[in-house]
PDB file of C-alpha atoms in Angstrom:
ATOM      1  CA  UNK A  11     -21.644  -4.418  45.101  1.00 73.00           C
ATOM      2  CA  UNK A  12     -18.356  -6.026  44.706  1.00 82.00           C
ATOM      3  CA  UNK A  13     -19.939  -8.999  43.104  1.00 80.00           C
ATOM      4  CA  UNK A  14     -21.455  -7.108  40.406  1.00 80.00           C
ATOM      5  CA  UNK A  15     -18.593  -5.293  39.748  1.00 79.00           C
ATOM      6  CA  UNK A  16     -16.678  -8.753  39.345  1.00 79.00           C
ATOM      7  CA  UNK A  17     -19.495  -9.778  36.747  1.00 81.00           C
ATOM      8  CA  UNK A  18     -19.326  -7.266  34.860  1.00 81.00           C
ATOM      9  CA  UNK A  19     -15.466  -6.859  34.796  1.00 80.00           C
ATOM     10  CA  UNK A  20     -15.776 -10.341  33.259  1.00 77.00           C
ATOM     11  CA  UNK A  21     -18.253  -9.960  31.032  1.00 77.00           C
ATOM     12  CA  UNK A  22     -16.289  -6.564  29.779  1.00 83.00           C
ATOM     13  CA  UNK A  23     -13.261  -9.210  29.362  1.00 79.00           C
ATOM     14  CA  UNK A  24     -15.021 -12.055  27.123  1.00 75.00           C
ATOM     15  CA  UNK A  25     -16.745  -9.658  24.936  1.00 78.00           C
ATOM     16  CA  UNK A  26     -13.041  -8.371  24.002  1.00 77.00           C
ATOM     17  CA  UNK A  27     -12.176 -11.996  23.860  1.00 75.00           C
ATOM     18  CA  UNK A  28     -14.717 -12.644  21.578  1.00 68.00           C
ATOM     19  CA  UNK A  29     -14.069  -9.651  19.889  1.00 72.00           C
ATOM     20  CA  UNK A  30     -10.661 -10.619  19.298  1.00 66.00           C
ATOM     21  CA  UNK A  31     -11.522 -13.919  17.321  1.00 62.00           C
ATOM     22  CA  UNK A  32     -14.224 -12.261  15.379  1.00 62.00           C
ATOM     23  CA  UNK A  33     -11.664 -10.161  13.701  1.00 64.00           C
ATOM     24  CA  UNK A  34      -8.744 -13.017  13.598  1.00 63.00           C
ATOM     25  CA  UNK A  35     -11.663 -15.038  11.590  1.00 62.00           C
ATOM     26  CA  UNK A  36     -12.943 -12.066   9.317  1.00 63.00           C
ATOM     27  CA  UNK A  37      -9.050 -11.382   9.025  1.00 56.00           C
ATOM     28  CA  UNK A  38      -8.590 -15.170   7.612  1.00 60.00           C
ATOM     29  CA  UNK A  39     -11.509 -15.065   5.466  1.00 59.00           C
ATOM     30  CA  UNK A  40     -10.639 -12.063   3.330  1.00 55.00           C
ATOM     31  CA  UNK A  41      -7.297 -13.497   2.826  1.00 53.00           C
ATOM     32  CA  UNK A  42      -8.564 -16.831   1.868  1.00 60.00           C
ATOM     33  CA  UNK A  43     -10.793 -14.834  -0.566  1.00 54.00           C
ATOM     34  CA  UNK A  44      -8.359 -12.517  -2.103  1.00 61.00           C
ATOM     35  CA  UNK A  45      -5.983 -12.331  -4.450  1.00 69.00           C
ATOM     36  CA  UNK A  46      -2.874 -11.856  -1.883  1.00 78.00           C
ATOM     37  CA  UNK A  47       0.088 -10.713  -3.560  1.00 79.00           C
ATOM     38  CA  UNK A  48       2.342 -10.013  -0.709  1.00 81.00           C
ATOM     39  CA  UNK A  49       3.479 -13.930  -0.344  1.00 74.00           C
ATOM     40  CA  UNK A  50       2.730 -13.596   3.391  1.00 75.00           C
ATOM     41  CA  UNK A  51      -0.675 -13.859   5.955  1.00 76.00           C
ATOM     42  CA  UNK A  52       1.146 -11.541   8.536  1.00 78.00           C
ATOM     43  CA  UNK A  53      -0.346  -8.324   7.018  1.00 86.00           C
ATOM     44  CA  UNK A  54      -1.144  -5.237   8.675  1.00 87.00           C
ATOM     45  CA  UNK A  55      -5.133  -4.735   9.354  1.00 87.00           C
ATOM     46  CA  UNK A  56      -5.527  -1.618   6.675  1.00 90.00           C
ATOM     47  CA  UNK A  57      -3.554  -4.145   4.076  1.00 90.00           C
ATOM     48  CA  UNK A  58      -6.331  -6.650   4.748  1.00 87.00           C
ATOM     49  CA  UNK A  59      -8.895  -4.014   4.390  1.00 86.00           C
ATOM     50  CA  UNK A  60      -7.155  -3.402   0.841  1.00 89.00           C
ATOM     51  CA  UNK A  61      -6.891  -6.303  -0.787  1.00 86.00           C
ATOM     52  CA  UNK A  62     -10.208  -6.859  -2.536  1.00 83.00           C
ATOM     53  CA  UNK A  63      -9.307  -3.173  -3.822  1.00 90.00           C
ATOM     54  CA  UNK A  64      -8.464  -2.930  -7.607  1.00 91.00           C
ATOM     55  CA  UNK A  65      -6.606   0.305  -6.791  1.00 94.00           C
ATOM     56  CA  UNK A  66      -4.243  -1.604  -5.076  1.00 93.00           C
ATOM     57  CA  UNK A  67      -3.371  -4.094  -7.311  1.00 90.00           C
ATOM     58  CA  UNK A  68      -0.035  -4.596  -9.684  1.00 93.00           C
ATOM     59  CA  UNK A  69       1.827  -4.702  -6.529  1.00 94.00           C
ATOM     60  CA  UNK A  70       5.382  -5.203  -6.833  1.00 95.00           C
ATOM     61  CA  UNK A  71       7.250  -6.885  -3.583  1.00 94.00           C
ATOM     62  CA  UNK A  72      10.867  -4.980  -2.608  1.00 95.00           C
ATOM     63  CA  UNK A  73      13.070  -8.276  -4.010  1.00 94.00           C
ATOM     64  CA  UNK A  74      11.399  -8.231  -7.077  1.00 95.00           C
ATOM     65  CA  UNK A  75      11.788  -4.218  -7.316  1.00 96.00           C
ATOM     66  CA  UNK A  76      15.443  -4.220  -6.886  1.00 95.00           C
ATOM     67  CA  UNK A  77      16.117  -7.011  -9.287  1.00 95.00           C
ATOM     68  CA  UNK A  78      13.994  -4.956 -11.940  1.00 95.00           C
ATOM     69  CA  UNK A  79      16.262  -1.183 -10.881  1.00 95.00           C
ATOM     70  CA  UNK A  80      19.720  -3.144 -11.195  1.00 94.00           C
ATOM     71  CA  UNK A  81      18.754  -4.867 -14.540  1.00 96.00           C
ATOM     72  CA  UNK A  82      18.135  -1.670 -15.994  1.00 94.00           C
ATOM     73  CA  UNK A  83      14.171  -2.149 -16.541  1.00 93.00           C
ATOM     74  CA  UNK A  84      12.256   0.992 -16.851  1.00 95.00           C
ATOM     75  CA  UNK A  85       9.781   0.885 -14.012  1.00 96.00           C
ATOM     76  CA  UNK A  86       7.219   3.630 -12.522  1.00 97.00           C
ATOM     77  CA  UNK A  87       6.209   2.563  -8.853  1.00 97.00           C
ATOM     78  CA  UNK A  88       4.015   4.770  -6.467  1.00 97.00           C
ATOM     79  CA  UNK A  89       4.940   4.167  -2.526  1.00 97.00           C
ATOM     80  CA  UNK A  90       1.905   4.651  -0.770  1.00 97.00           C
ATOM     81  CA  UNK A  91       0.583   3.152   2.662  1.00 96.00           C
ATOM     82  CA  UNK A  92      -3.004   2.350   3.572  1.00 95.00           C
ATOM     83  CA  UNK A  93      -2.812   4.363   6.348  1.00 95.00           C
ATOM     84  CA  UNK A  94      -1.651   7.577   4.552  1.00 96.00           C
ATOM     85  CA  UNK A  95      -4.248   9.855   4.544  1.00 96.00           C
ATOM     86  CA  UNK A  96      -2.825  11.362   1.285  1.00 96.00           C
ATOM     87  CA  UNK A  97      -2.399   8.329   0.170  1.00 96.00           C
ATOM     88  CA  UNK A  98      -5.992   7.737   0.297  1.00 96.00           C
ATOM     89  CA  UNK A  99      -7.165  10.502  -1.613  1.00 96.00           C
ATOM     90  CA  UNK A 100      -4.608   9.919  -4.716  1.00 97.00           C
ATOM     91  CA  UNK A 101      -4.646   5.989  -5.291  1.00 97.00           C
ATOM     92  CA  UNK A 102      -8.595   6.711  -6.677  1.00 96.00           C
ATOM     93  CA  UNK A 103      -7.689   9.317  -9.361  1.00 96.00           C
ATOM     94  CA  UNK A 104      -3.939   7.966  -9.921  1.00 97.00           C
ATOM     95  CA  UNK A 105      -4.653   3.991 -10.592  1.00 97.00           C
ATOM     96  CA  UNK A 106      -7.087   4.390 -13.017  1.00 97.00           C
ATOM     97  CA  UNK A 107      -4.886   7.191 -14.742  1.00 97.00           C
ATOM     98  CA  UNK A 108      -2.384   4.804 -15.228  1.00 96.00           C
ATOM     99  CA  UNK A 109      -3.832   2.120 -16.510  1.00 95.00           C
ATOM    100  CA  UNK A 110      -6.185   4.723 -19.103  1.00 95.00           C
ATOM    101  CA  UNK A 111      -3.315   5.668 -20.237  1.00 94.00           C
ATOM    102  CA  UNK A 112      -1.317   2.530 -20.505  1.00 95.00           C
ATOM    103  CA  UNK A 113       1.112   2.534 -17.819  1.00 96.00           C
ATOM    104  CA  UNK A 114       2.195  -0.317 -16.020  1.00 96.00           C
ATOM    105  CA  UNK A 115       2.543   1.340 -12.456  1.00 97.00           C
ATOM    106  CA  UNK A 116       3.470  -0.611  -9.649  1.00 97.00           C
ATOM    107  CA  UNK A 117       2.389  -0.058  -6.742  1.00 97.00           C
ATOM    108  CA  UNK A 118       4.746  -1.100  -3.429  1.00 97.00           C
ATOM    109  CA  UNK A 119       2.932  -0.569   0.249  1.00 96.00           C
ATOM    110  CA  UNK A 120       5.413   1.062   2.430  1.00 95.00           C
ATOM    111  CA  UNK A 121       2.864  -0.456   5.923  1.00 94.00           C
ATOM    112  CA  UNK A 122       4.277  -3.411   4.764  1.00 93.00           C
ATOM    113  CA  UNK A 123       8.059  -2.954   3.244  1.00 93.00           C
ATOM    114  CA  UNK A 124       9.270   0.136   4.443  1.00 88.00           C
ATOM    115  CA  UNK A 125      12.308  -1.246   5.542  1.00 89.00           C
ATOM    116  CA  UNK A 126      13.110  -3.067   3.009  1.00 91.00           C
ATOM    117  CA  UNK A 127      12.794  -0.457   0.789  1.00 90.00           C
ATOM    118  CA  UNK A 128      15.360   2.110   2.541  1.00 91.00           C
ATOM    119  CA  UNK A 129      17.844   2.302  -0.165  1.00 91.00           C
ATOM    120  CA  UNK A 130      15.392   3.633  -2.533  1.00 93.00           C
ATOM    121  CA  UNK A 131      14.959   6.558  -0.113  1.00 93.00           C
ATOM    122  CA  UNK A 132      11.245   7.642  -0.317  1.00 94.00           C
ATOM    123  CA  UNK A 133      10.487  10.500   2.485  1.00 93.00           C
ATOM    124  CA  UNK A 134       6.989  10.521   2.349  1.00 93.00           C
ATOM    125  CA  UNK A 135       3.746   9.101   1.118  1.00 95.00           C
ATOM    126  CA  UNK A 136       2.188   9.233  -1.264  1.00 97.00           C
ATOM    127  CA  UNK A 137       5.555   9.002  -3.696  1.00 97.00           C
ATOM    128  CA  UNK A 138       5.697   8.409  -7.242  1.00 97.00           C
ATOM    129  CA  UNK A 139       9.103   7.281  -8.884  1.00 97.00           C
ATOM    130  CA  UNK A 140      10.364   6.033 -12.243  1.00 97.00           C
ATOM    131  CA  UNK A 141      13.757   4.567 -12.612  1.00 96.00           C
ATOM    132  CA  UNK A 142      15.212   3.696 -16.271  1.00 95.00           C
ATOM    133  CA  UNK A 143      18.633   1.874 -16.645  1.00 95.00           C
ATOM    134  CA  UNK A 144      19.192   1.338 -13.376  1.00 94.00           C
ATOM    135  CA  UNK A 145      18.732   4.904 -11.496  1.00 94.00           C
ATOM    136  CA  UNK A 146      15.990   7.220 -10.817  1.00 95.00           C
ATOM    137  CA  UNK A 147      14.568   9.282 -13.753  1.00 95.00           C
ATOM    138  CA  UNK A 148      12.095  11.376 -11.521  1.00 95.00           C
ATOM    139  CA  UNK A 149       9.769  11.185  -8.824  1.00 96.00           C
ATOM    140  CA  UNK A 150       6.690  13.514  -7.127  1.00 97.00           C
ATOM    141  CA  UNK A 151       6.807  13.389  -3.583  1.00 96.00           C
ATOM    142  CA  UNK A 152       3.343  14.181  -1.545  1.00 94.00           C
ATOM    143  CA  UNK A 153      -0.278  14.096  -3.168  1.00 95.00           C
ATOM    144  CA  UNK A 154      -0.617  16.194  -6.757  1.00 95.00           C
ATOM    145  CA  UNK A 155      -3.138  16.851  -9.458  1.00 95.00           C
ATOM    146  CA  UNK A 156      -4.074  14.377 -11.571  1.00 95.00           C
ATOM    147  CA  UNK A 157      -3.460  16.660 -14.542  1.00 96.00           C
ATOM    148  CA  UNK A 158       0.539  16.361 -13.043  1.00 96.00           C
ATOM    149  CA  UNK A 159       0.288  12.519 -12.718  1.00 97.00           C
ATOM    150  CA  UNK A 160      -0.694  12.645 -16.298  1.00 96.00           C
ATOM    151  CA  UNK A 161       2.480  14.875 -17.406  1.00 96.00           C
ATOM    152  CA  UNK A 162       4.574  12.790 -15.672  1.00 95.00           C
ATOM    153  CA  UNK A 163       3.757   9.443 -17.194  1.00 95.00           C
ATOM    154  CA  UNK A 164       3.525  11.465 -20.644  1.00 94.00           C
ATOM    155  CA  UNK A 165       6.970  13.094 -20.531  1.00 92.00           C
ATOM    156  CA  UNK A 166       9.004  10.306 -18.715  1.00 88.00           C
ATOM    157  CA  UNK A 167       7.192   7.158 -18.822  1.00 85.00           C
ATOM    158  CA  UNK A 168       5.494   6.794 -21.973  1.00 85.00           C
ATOM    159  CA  UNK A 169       8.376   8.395 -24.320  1.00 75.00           C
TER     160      UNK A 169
END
């Protein structure tokens, strides 16, 4: 009996070692495949799962966000994380908003850069923010219409 429970105790342990490199090679793959715009393979598993995802492109990294704030640059960026439910629901109807309408949203993945994002103080997810000569305009905090999404960029972005 104790034998058997040994075997399969093992066999319990190499299927979760194969496991394991199954999903570090699939993990490899789709970032040798994709367009990776986060200058770094040490993502977070939902970021992977994201990357192919034209939603989730126009990403802007936290160095290059600052630099754009401080010069002044008008900029509209939505903080969102894969793992935000709310998120989730909003980046479908929001992205394509933007870009019909001609905005040049960028998008900044707090899974990723929340805390190097801090100063910038977003509270929750999803959060959409436009900044114009070097300080915050306006922002909508949580998940909202898309008819208010569309106000937004009409009133403060594209004016």
């Amino acid at each position: 009996m104790q034998k058997k429970m040994l075997i399969i105790i093992g066999v319990i342990v190499v299927l979760f070692v194969a496991l394991y490199f199954v999903i570090d090679y699939k993990n490899n793959k789709a970032l040798e495949g994709s367009d990776n715009p986060y200058g770094t393979t040490d993502l977070e598993q939902p970021t992977i799962d994201q990357l192919d995802d034209p939603n989730y492109g126009n990403q802007i990294l936290p160095d290059d966000l600052k630099e754009a704030v401080e010069s002044g640059e008008a900029v509209t960026v939505y903080y969102y994380s894969p793992t935000c439910v709310y998120c989730q629901n909003t980046t479908p109807y929001l992205a394509p908003l933007a870009e019909e309408m001609g905005v040049d949203m960028k998008k900044l993945n707090l899974l990723e850069f929340a805390q190097e994002v801090t100063q910038f103080s977003i509270r929750s997810t999803p959060t959409l923010v436009h900044y114009k000569d070097g300080k915050e305009v306006t922002r909508i905090e949580g998940q909202a219409e898309e008819e208010v999404y569309a106000e937004f960029f009409e009133e403060y972005v594209l004016n």
